[in-house]
mmCIF file with all atom_site columns, C-alpha atoms in Angstrom:
data_model
loop_
_atom_site.group_PDB
_atom_site.id
_atom_site.type_symbol
_atom_site.label_atom_id
_atom_site.label_alt_id
_atom_site.label_comp_id
_atom_site.label_asym_id
_atom_site.label_entity_id
_atom_site.label_seq_id
_atom_site.pdbx_PDB_ins_code
_atom_site.Cartn_x
_atom_site.Cartn_y
_atom_site.Cartn_z
_atom_site.occupancy
_atom_site.B_iso_or_equiv
_atom_site.pdbx_formal_charge
_atom_site.auth_seq_id
_atom_site.auth_comp_id
_atom_site.auth_asym_id
_atom_site.auth_atom_id
_atom_site.pdbx_PDB_model_num
ATOM 1  C CA . MET B 1 1  ? -1.754 17.123  -7.434  1.00 97.00 ? 8  MET B CA 1
ATOM 2  C CA . GLN B 1 2  ? -0.227 15.499  -4.806  1.00 98.00 ? 9  GLN B CA 1
ATOM 3  C CA . LEU B 1 3  ? -1.769 12.539  -2.280  1.00 98.00 ? 10 LEU B CA 1
ATOM 4  C CA . SER B 1 4  ? -1.217 10.897  0.723   1.00 98.00 ? 11 SER B CA 1
ATOM 5  C CA . VAL B 1 5  ? -2.693 7.652   1.488   1.00 98.00 ? 12 VAL B CA 1
ATOM 6  C CA . GLU B 1 6  ? -2.579 5.347   4.935   1.00 98.00 ? 13 GLU B CA 1
ATOM 7  C CA . ILE B 1 7  ? -3.120 1.789   4.159   1.00 98.00 ? 14 ILE B CA 1
ATOM 8  C CA . SER B 1 8  ? -3.349 -1.180  6.974   1.00 96.00 ? 15 SER B CA 1
ATOM 9  C CA . LYS B 1 9  ? -3.723 -4.437  5.286   1.00 96.00 ? 16 LYS B CA 1
ATOM 10 C CA . TYR B 1 10 ? -5.062 -7.818  6.914   1.00 95.00 ? 17 TYR B CA 1
ATOM 11 C CA . PRO B 1 11 ? -4.475 -10.885 5.402   1.00 93.00 ? 18 PRO B CA 1
ATOM 12 C CA . LEU B 1 12 ? -7.199 -13.233 6.061   1.00 93.00 ? 19 LEU B CA 1
ATOM 13 C CA . ALA B 1 13 ? -4.270 -16.371 6.888   1.00 88.00 ? 20 ALA B CA 1
ATOM 14 C CA . ASP B 1 14 ? -2.542 -17.564 10.113  1.00 90.00 ? 21 ASP B CA 1
ATOM 15 C CA . ASP B 1 15 ? 0.825  -16.101 8.022   1.00 90.00 ? 22 ASP B CA 1
ATOM 16 C CA . TYR B 1 16 ? -0.166 -12.684 8.009   1.00 92.00 ? 23 TYR B CA 1
ATOM 17 C CA . ILE B 1 17 ? 3.529  -11.187 8.325   1.00 94.00 ? 24 ILE B CA 1
ATOM 18 C CA . THR B 1 18 ? 4.824  -12.487 4.887   1.00 95.00 ? 25 THR B CA 1
ATOM 19 C CA . PRO B 1 19 ? 2.000  -11.217 2.953   1.00 95.00 ? 26 PRO B CA 1
ATOM 20 C CA . ILE B 1 20 ? 2.418  -7.415  4.325   1.00 96.00 ? 27 ILE B CA 1
ATOM 21 C CA . LYS B 1 21 ? 5.904  -7.452  3.680   1.00 96.00 ? 28 LYS B CA 1
ATOM 22 C CA . GLY B 1 22 ? 5.349  -8.799  0.139   1.00 96.00 ? 29 GLY B CA 1
ATOM 23 C CA . PHE B 1 23 ? 2.743  -6.032  -0.422  1.00 97.00 ? 30 PHE B CA 1
ATOM 24 C CA . ILE B 1 24 ? 5.226  -3.458  0.800   1.00 97.00 ? 31 ILE B CA 1
ATOM 25 C CA . ASP B 1 25 ? 7.926  -4.748  -1.036  1.00 98.00 ? 32 ASP B CA 1
ATOM 26 C CA . GLN B 1 26 ? 5.751  -4.409  -4.375  1.00 98.00 ? 33 GLN B CA 1
ATOM 27 C CA . LEU B 1 27 ? 5.061  -0.978  -3.722  1.00 98.00 ? 34 LEU B CA 1
ATOM 28 C CA . ASN B 1 28 ? 8.676  -0.021  -2.829  1.00 98.00 ? 35 ASN B CA 1
ATOM 29 C CA . GLN B 1 29 ? 9.365  -0.907  -6.834  1.00 98.00 ? 36 GLN B CA 1
ATOM 30 C CA . TYR B 1 30 ? 7.764  2.372   -7.847  1.00 98.00 ? 37 TYR B CA 1
ATOM 31 C CA . PRO B 1 31 ? 10.163 4.878   -7.671  1.00 97.00 ? 38 PRO B CA 1
ATOM 32 C CA . ASP B 1 32 ? 7.821  7.834   -8.161  1.00 97.00 ? 39 ASP B CA 1
ATOM 33 C CA . ILE B 1 33 ? 6.323  7.307   -4.927  1.00 98.00 ? 40 ILE B CA 1
ATOM 34 C CA . THR B 1 34 ? 7.494  7.682   -1.409  1.00 98.00 ? 41 THR B CA 1
ATOM 35 C CA . VAL B 1 35 ? 6.711  4.794   0.804   1.00 98.00 ? 42 VAL B CA 1
ATOM 36 C CA . LEU B 1 36 ? 6.797  4.819   4.655   1.00 98.00 ? 43 LEU B CA 1
ATOM 37 C CA . THR B 1 37 ? 6.204  2.119   7.035   1.00 96.00 ? 44 THR B CA 1
ATOM 38 C CA . ASN B 1 38 ? 5.271  1.429   10.948  1.00 94.00 ? 45 ASN B CA 1
ATOM 39 C CA . THR B 1 39 ? 3.754  -1.036  12.923  1.00 91.00 ? 46 THR B CA 1
ATOM 40 C CA . MET B 1 40 ? 0.272  0.415   12.431  1.00 92.00 ? 47 MET B CA 1
ATOM 41 C CA . SER B 1 41 ? 0.316  1.040   8.521   1.00 96.00 ? 48 SER B CA 1
ATOM 42 C CA . THR B 1 42 ? 2.114  2.015   5.447   1.00 97.00 ? 49 THR B CA 1
ATOM 43 C CA . GLN B 1 43 ? 2.113  5.351   4.115   1.00 98.00 ? 50 GLN B CA 1
ATOM 44 C CA . LEU B 1 44 ? 2.176  6.599   0.209   1.00 98.00 ? 51 LEU B CA 1
ATOM 45 C CA . PHE B 1 45 ? 3.146  9.858   -0.903  1.00 98.00 ? 52 PHE B CA 1
ATOM 46 C CA . GLY B 1 46 ? 3.687  11.088  -4.189  1.00 98.00 ? 53 GLY B CA 1
ATOM 47 C CA . ASP B 1 47 ? 1.855  12.485  -7.584  1.00 98.00 ? 54 ASP B CA 1
ATOM 48 C CA . TYR B 1 48 ? -2.322 11.164  -7.324  1.00 98.00 ? 55 TYR B CA 1
ATOM 49 C CA . ASP B 1 49 ? -1.664 9.280   -10.663 1.00 98.00 ? 56 ASP B CA 1
ATOM 50 C CA . SER B 1 50 ? 1.509  7.532   -9.415  1.00 98.00 ? 57 SER B CA 1
ATOM 51 C CA . VAL B 1 51 ? 0.002  6.588   -6.059  1.00 98.00 ? 58 VAL B CA 1
ATOM 52 C CA . MET B 1 52 ? -2.966 5.551   -7.585  1.00 98.00 ? 59 MET B CA 1
ATOM 53 C CA . GLN B 1 53 ? -1.505 3.591   -10.316 1.00 98.00 ? 60 GLN B CA 1
ATOM 54 C CA . ALA B 1 54 ? 0.774  1.899   -7.537  1.00 98.00 ? 61 ALA B CA 1
ATOM 55 C CA . LEU B 1 55 ? -1.848 1.080   -5.336  1.00 97.00 ? 62 LEU B CA 1
ATOM 56 C CA . GLN B 1 56 ? -4.005 -0.529  -7.732  1.00 97.00 ? 63 GLN B CA 1
ATOM 57 C CA . ALA B 1 57 ? -1.406 -2.936  -9.390  1.00 98.00 ? 64 ALA B CA 1
ATOM 58 C CA . CYS B 1 58 ? 0.232  -3.596  -5.950  1.00 98.00 ? 65 CYS B CA 1
ATOM 59 C CA . ILE B 1 59 ? -3.830 -4.455  -4.486  1.00 97.00 ? 66 ILE B CA 1
ATOM 60 C CA . LYS B 1 60 ? -4.272 -7.046  -7.274  1.00 98.00 ? 67 LYS B CA 1
ATOM 61 C CA . TRP B 1 61 ? -1.237 -8.405  -7.447  1.00 98.00 ? 68 TRP B CA 1
ATOM 62 C CA . SER B 1 62 ? -1.835 -9.223  -3.588  1.00 97.00 ? 69 SER B CA 1
ATOM 63 C CA . PHE B 1 63 ? -5.388 -10.506 -4.196  1.00 96.00 ? 70 PHE B CA 1
ATOM 64 C CA . GLN B 1 64 ? -4.070 -13.089 -6.809  1.00 97.00 ? 71 GLN B CA 1
ATOM 65 C CA . ARG B 1 65 ? -0.767 -13.924 -4.655  1.00 96.00 ? 72 ARG B CA 1
ATOM 66 C CA . TYR B 1 66 ? -2.622 -14.361 -1.225  1.00 94.00 ? 73 TYR B CA 1
ATOM 67 C CA . GLY B 1 67 ? -6.187 -14.720 -1.962  1.00 93.00 ? 74 GLY B CA 1
ATOM 68 C CA . LYS B 1 68 ? -8.784 -12.946 0.737   1.00 93.00 ? 75 LYS B CA 1
ATOM 69 C CA . VAL B 1 69 ? -7.167 -9.994  2.335   1.00 95.00 ? 76 VAL B CA 1
ATOM 70 C CA . VAL B 1 70 ? -8.980 -6.515  3.671   1.00 96.00 ? 77 VAL B CA 1
ATOM 71 C CA . PHE B 1 71 ? -7.340 -3.322  2.757   1.00 97.00 ? 78 PHE B CA 1
ATOM 72 C CA . VAL B 1 72 ? -8.339 -0.230  5.173   1.00 97.00 ? 79 VAL B CA 1
ATOM 73 C CA . CYS B 1 73 ? -7.191 3.050   3.056   1.00 97.00 ? 80 CYS B CA 1
ATOM 74 C CA . LYS B 1 74 ? -7.659 6.760   4.100   1.00 98.00 ? 81 LYS B CA 1
ATOM 75 C CA . PHE B 1 75 ? -6.981 9.330   1.027   1.00 98.00 ? 82 PHE B CA 1
ATOM 76 C CA . ILE B 1 76 ? -6.043 12.777  1.512   1.00 98.00 ? 83 ILE B CA 1
ATOM 77 C CA . GLN B 1 77 ? -5.366 15.442  -0.929  1.00 98.00 ? 84 GLN B CA 1
ATOM 78 C CA . GLY B 1 78 ? -1.597 17.061  -0.420  1.00 97.00 ? 85 GLY B CA 1
ATOM 79 C CA . ASP B 1 79 ? 1.538  15.476  0.819   1.00 96.00 ? 86 ASP B CA 1
ATOM 80 C CA . LEU B 1 80 ? 1.579  15.302  4.219   1.00 96.00 ? 87 LEU B CA 1
ATOM 81 C CA . ARG B 1 81 ? 4.650  13.151  4.956   1.00 92.00 ? 88 ARG B CA 1
ATOM 82 C CA . PRO B 1 82 ? 6.212  13.660  8.379   1.00 89.00 ? 89 PRO B CA 1
#
């Protein structure tokens, strides 16, 4: 099953760019998913299990590395990449 996810990350820190870029860099280490970014959000596309595995690992990494962070995610079944 294919999955599309839209993620917005809100670091609770004055320096918010570094944690966002770090999260995107971590996601890009997973070759089985497609990562698209724009000024408002990051979008992930791929096999359900691959996307969820990458997302789980990268969110955990982000919490461990940067502390308090808010993630807002939308999930939809299917590959909705532009």
